[in-house]
Amino acid sequence: MTRRVIIDCDPGIDDSIALCLALFDPRIEVVAVTATVGNVDAHQASRNVQTIIEMLDPPRWPRMGMARSDEDVSITIARELHGTDGLGNLGVQISELHHQHPSDKVIADAVRNEPGELTIIALGPLTNIARALNRDPDLSTMIDQIVMTGGSVQGIGNVSAAAEFNCFMDPESARAVFRSPITKTLVPLDVTRELIFPFDLVSRLPSQTSRAGGFLHHVVPYAFRAYRQHLGLEGIYIHDAVALMAALQPELFRTEEMAGDVETQGELTRGMTIFDQREHRDWRINMDVVVDLDVIEVQAAIERGLKYAGQQSV
Ligand code: BDR
Ligand code: CA
């Protein structure tokens, strides 16, 4: 039976690659893609979700959810790595932004419609999930599980010395989700950074004549250029595709039960994830955290998935 998932994301190049994989993967049905603020502001995130779905035109179109935000944020490193539009300055004009419901409503309605059935794959800041829980607290017992990109066990961040981007952008929401009773798997930076894709990935992308290939041949080379220019790296991380794979093929990952929380205040540590790993900890275990992955197999699975997306979108 295909698993039914909601993808909540802030596209973002790695989010968009994860969407390419998910929208064509026969093992899952993506019932909704909801936009959240993060790599780009609310309006751009909503546009990007629609642009990606229109460009890829998958066999089944998911519902879309619109990001909303009171303030529009812009983080330099996100702009540098993803481009000002989040998609490597793709420059595609969607005809018109569809009328979409707010993401937290789309999530709440979908979960209520199918209690116990849906997995949420959260690839951006956890704002929408926290809002949905706030709107309807009973949802926490109706979501099958959440798999999320975020945090760092060793405390080495990417947006600041201590914080991972998604937790930094909305630490209050991350804390609310971490503290909720939902079954959770966290895919932290320690693991997503284990897999560095080399430049020759470009030569293994699907043909540009396919819809997925055409899109990927724009965003992936952009990412390689940006990582070289801004991080001095000759390869790229595709964090959110790794998190998606942790949901799809958990046998390629090793997890440990942990007691985790998020710092919401610190001057230097806002958004830092903290795990109580004392021998006599007094925090309760509240999530599975991915601590290791089969680098070669996960890379192969991602590349296979992209190839398949190409074959399905000629
Ligand atoms: C996360 O930060 C974002 O920029 C990426 O899309 C990913 O979700 C990794 O820290
Ligand atoms: Ca993301």
Coordinates of C-alpha atoms and ligand atoms in Angstrom, one line a residue:
M1 CA 0.0 0.0 0.0
T2 CA 1.3 3.5 -0.8
R3 CA 2.1 5.7 2.1
R4 CA 0.3 9.0 2.2
V5 CA 2.4 12.0 3.0
I6 CA 2.3 15.8 3.4
I7 CA 5.4 17.6 2.5
D8 CA 5.9 20.9 4.3
C9 CA 8.8 22.9 2.8
D10 CA 10.5 26.2 2.1
P11 CA 11.8 25.8 -1.4
G12 CA 14.9 26.1 -1.4
I13 CA 17.0 24.1 -3.8
D14 CA 17.3 21.0 -1.6
D15 CA 13.6 21.2 -0.9
S16 CA 12.9 21.3 -4.6
I17 CA 15.1 18.3 -5.2
A18 CA 13.2 16.4 -2.5
L19 CA 9.9 17.3 -4.2
C20 CA 11.2 16.0 -7.5
L21 CA 11.8 12.7 -5.8
A22 CA 8.7 12.6 -3.8
L23 CA 6.2 13.6 -6.5
F24 CA 7.2 10.7 -8.7
D25 CA 8.0 8.1 -6.1
P26 CA 5.6 5.1 -6.5
R27 CA 5.9 4.2 -2.8
I28 CA 4.2 7.3 -1.6
E29 CA 1.3 9.5 -2.5
V30 CA 1.9 13.2 -1.8
V31 CA -1.5 14.5 -0.7
A32 CA -0.4 18.0 0.0
V33 CA 2.6 20.3 -0.4
T34 CA 2.5 23.2 2.0
A35 CA 4.8 26.2 1.8
T36 CA 6.5 27.7 4.8
V37 CA 8.8 30.7 5.4
G38 CA 12.5 29.9 5.5
N39 CA 14.9 30.0 2.7
V40 CA 12.5 32.5 1.1
D41 CA 9.7 34.7 2.3
A42 CA 6.0 33.6 2.5
H43 CA 5.0 34.8 -0.9
Q44 CA 8.0 33.4 -2.7
A45 CA 7.7 30.1 -0.9
S46 CA 4.1 29.7 -2.0
R47 CA 5.0 30.7 -5.6
N48 CA 7.9 28.2 -5.6
V49 CA 5.7 25.3 -4.5
Q50 CA 3.3 26.1 -7.3
T51 CA 6.1 26.7 -9.8
I52 CA 7.7 23.3 -9.0
I53 CA 4.4 21.4 -9.3
E54 CA 3.4 23.2 -12.5
M55 CA 6.8 22.6 -14.1
L56 CA 7.0 18.9 -13.0
D57 CA 3.4 18.2 -13.7
P58 CA 3.4 15.0 -11.7
P59 CA 0.7 12.3 -12.4
R60 CA -1.2 13.3 -9.3
W61 CA -1.3 16.9 -8.3
P62 CA -1.2 17.4 -4.5
R63 CA -3.2 20.1 -2.7
M64 CA -1.1 23.2 -2.1
G65 CA -0.8 25.3 1.0
M66 CA 0.2 28.9 1.2
A67 CA 2.8 30.2 3.7
R68 CA 1.8 33.1 5.8
S69 CA 3.9 35.3 8.0
D70 CA 3.7 38.6 9.7
E71 CA 7.3 39.5 9.0
D72 CA 9.3 38.7 6.0
V73 CA 12.7 37.4 6.8
S74 CA 15.8 37.2 4.7
I75 CA 18.9 35.4 5.8
T76 CA 22.1 36.1 3.8
I77 CA 23.3 32.5 3.6
A78 CA 20.0 31.2 2.4
R79 CA 20.0 33.9 -0.4
E80 CA 23.5 33.0 -1.3
L81 CA 23.0 29.2 -1.5
H82 CA 19.5 29.1 -3.0
G83 CA 19.4 32.4 -5.0
T84 CA 17.1 35.3 -4.3
D85 CA 14.1 33.4 -5.5
G86 CA 15.1 30.2 -3.7
L87 CA 15.3 28.2 -6.9
G88 CA 18.7 29.4 -8.3
N89 CA 17.2 32.5 -9.9
L90 CA 15.1 30.3 -12.1
G91 CA 13.1 33.2 -13.5
V92 CA 10.0 31.2 -14.4
Q93 CA 6.8 33.2 -14.3
I94 CA 3.8 31.2 -13.1
S95 CA 0.6 32.3 -14.7
E96 CA -1.0 33.4 -11.5
L97 CA -0.8 32.3 -7.9
H98 CA -3.7 29.9 -7.3
H99 CA -6.0 30.7 -4.5
Q100 CA -4.6 28.5 -1.8
H101 CA -5.6 27.9 1.8
P102 CA -3.1 28.7 4.5
S103 CA -0.7 25.8 5.0
D104 CA -1.6 25.1 8.6
K105 CA -5.3 24.8 7.6
V106 CA -4.4 22.4 4.7
I107 CA -2.4 20.3 7.1
A108 CA -5.1 20.3 9.8
D109 CA -7.8 19.4 7.3
A110 CA -5.8 16.6 5.7
V111 CA -4.9 15.0 9.0
R112 CA -8.5 15.3 10.3
N113 CA -9.7 13.6 7.1
E114 CA -7.4 10.6 7.5
P115 CA -6.6 10.3 11.2
G116 CA -3.6 8.0 11.9
E117 CA -2.8 7.7 8.2
L118 CA -0.5 10.6 7.3
T119 CA 3.2 11.1 7.6
I120 CA 4.4 14.7 7.6
I121 CA 7.8 15.2 6.0
A122 CA 8.9 18.7 7.3
L123 CA 11.7 20.2 5.3
G124 CA 11.6 23.7 6.6
P125 CA 11.1 25.6 9.8
L126 CA 8.3 24.0 11.8
T127 CA 6.0 27.0 11.8
N128 CA 3.1 25.4 10.0
I129 CA 3.1 22.3 12.0
A130 CA 3.1 24.2 15.3
R131 CA 0.3 26.5 14.0
A132 CA -1.8 23.4 13.0
L133 CA -1.3 21.9 16.5
N134 CA -2.2 25.2 18.0
R135 CA -5.3 25.5 15.9
D136 CA -6.3 21.9 16.7
P137 CA -4.4 20.2 19.6
D138 CA -6.0 16.8 19.0
L139 CA -4.0 16.6 15.8
S140 CA -1.0 15.5 17.7
T141 CA -2.6 12.1 18.3
M142 CA -3.8 11.9 14.6
I143 CA -0.5 12.3 12.8
D144 CA 1.1 9.0 12.1
Q145 CA 4.6 10.5 12.4
I146 CA 6.8 13.4 11.4
V147 CA 10.2 13.1 9.8
M148 CA 12.0 16.4 9.8
T149 CA 15.2 18.1 8.7
G150 CA 16.6 20.0 11.5
G151 CA 19.0 20.5 14.4
S152 CA 22.5 19.3 15.1
V153 CA 23.4 16.8 17.8
Q154 CA 27.0 17.9 18.1
G155 CA 26.0 21.5 18.3
I156 CA 27.7 22.6 15.0
G157 CA 25.3 24.8 13.2
N158 CA 25.1 26.1 9.6
V159 CA 23.3 29.5 10.0
S160 CA 25.2 30.3 13.2
A161 CA 28.0 28.6 15.1
A162 CA 25.4 26.7 17.1
A163 CA 22.2 26.6 15.2
E164 CA 20.8 24.7 12.2
F165 CA 18.8 26.9 9.8
N166 CA 15.3 25.4 10.3
C167 CA 15.4 25.5 14.1
F168 CA 17.0 28.9 14.0
M169 CA 14.3 30.4 11.9
D170 CA 11.5 29.5 14.2
P171 CA 12.8 28.0 17.5
E172 CA 9.5 28.5 19.3
S173 CA 7.7 26.3 16.8
A174 CA 10.5 23.7 16.8
R175 CA 10.2 23.5 20.5
A176 CA 6.4 23.1 20.3
V177 CA 6.7 20.3 17.9
F178 CA 9.6 18.6 19.8
R179 CA 7.5 18.8 23.0
S180 CA 4.4 17.4 21.3
P181 CA 3.5 13.7 21.7
I182 CA 3.7 13.1 17.9
T183 CA 6.0 10.3 16.9
K184 CA 9.1 12.1 15.5
T185 CA 12.3 11.4 13.6
L186 CA 14.8 14.2 13.4
V187 CA 17.4 14.2 10.6
P188 CA 20.1 16.5 11.8
L189 CA 22.9 18.3 10.1
D190 CA 25.5 15.8 11.5
V191 CA 23.9 13.2 9.2
T192 CA 22.9 15.3 6.2
R193 CA 26.4 16.7 6.0
E194 CA 27.8 13.1 5.8
L195 CA 26.7 13.0 2.2
I196 CA 28.5 15.4 -0.1
F197 CA 27.4 15.1 -3.7
P198 CA 30.4 15.6 -6.1
F199 CA 30.1 17.7 -9.2
D200 CA 29.7 14.7 -11.5
L201 CA 26.2 14.4 -10.1
V202 CA 25.3 16.8 -12.9
S203 CA 26.3 14.2 -15.6
R204 CA 24.0 11.6 -13.9
L205 CA 20.9 13.8 -13.8
P206 CA 18.0 12.9 -16.1
S207 CA 18.0 14.3 -19.6
Q208 CA 17.1 17.9 -20.0
T209 CA 14.3 16.9 -22.4
S210 CA 12.3 15.6 -19.4
R211 CA 10.5 18.0 -17.2
A212 CA 12.3 16.9 -14.1
G213 CA 15.6 16.9 -15.9
G214 CA 15.1 20.4 -17.3
F215 CA 14.4 21.7 -13.8
L216 CA 17.3 19.8 -12.1
H217 CA 19.8 20.9 -14.8
H218 CA 19.1 24.5 -13.6
V219 CA 19.0 24.2 -9.8
V220 CA 21.8 21.6 -9.3
P221 CA 24.6 23.4 -11.2
Y222 CA 23.5 26.6 -9.5
A223 CA 24.0 24.9 -6.1
F224 CA 27.5 23.7 -7.1
R225 CA 28.4 27.3 -8.0
A226 CA 27.0 28.7 -4.9
Y227 CA 28.6 26.2 -2.6
R228 CA 32.0 26.9 -4.2
Q229 CA 31.6 30.6 -4.0
H230 CA 30.1 31.0 -0.5
L231 CA 31.3 27.9 1.4
G232 CA 34.5 27.1 -0.5
L233 CA 33.2 23.5 -1.1
E234 CA 33.5 21.5 -4.2
G235 CA 30.4 19.5 -3.5
I236 CA 26.9 20.1 -2.3
Y237 CA 24.6 19.0 0.5
I238 CA 21.1 18.0 -0.3
H239 CA 19.8 18.0 3.2
D240 CA 16.1 17.7 2.5
A241 CA 16.5 14.8 0.0
V242 CA 18.4 12.9 2.7
A243 CA 15.5 13.6 5.1
L244 CA 13.0 12.3 2.6
M245 CA 15.0 9.2 2.1
A246 CA 15.0 8.6 5.9
A247 CA 11.2 8.5 5.6
L248 CA 11.2 6.3 2.5
Q249 CA 14.0 3.9 3.3
P250 CA 14.6 3.9 7.0
E251 CA 16.6 0.7 6.7
L252 CA 19.5 2.8 5.3
F253 CA 19.6 4.9 8.5
R254 CA 20.4 4.2 12.1
T255 CA 18.5 6.1 14.8
E256 CA 18.7 6.5 18.5
E257 CA 16.0 7.5 20.9
M258 CA 16.9 10.9 22.4
A259 CA 15.5 13.7 24.6
G260 CA 15.8 16.9 22.6
D261 CA 14.8 20.5 23.0
V262 CA 15.5 23.8 21.3
E263 CA 17.0 27.0 22.7
T264 CA 14.6 29.9 22.0
Q265 CA 16.4 32.8 23.7
G266 CA 20.2 32.6 23.6
E267 CA 22.2 35.5 22.3
L268 CA 24.7 33.0 20.7
T269 CA 22.6 29.9 20.9
R270 CA 19.1 30.8 19.6
G271 CA 17.8 27.8 17.6
M272 CA 20.5 25.4 19.0
T273 CA 19.2 21.9 19.6
I274 CA 20.1 20.4 23.0
F275 CA 20.0 16.7 23.8
D276 CA 20.1 15.5 27.3
Q277 CA 22.6 12.7 27.0
R278 CA 23.6 12.5 30.7
E279 CA 23.7 9.0 32.3
H280 CA 21.0 10.1 34.6
R281 CA 19.1 12.5 32.4
D282 CA 15.8 13.9 33.7
W283 CA 14.4 14.9 30.3
R284 CA 12.0 12.4 28.7
I285 CA 12.8 10.6 25.5
N286 CA 10.8 12.5 22.8
M287 CA 12.1 11.5 19.4
D288 CA 14.2 9.3 17.3
V289 CA 17.3 11.0 16.0
V290 CA 19.2 9.7 12.9
V291 CA 22.8 9.2 13.9
D292 CA 24.2 7.4 10.9
L293 CA 23.4 6.6 7.3
D294 CA 24.7 4.3 4.6
V295 CA 26.2 7.1 2.5
I296 CA 26.7 5.1 -0.6
E297 CA 23.3 3.5 -0.6
V298 CA 21.5 6.8 0.2
Q299 CA 23.3 8.6 -2.6
A300 CA 22.5 5.8 -5.0
A301 CA 18.8 5.9 -3.9
I302 CA 18.6 9.6 -4.5
E303 CA 20.2 9.4 -7.9
R304 CA 17.9 6.5 -8.8
G305 CA 14.9 8.5 -7.7
L306 CA 15.9 11.5 -9.8
K307 CA 16.4 9.3 -12.9
Y308 CA 13.0 7.8 -12.3
A309 CA 11.5 11.3 -12.0
G310 CA 13.0 12.0 -15.4
Q311 CA 11.6 8.9 -17.0
Q312 CA 8.1 9.7 -15.6
S313 CA 8.2 13.3 -16.9
V314 CA 9.1 13.1 -20.6
Ligands
BDR1 C1 18.0 23.1 6.1 O1 18.2 24.5 5.9 C2 17.6 24.9 4.7 O2 18.4 26.0 4.1 C3 17.6 23.7 3.8 O3 16.6 23.8 2.9 C4 17.4 22.6 4.8 O4 16.0 22.3 5.0 C5 19.3 22.5 6.5 O5 19.8 23.1 7.6
CA2 CA 14.4 23.3 3.5

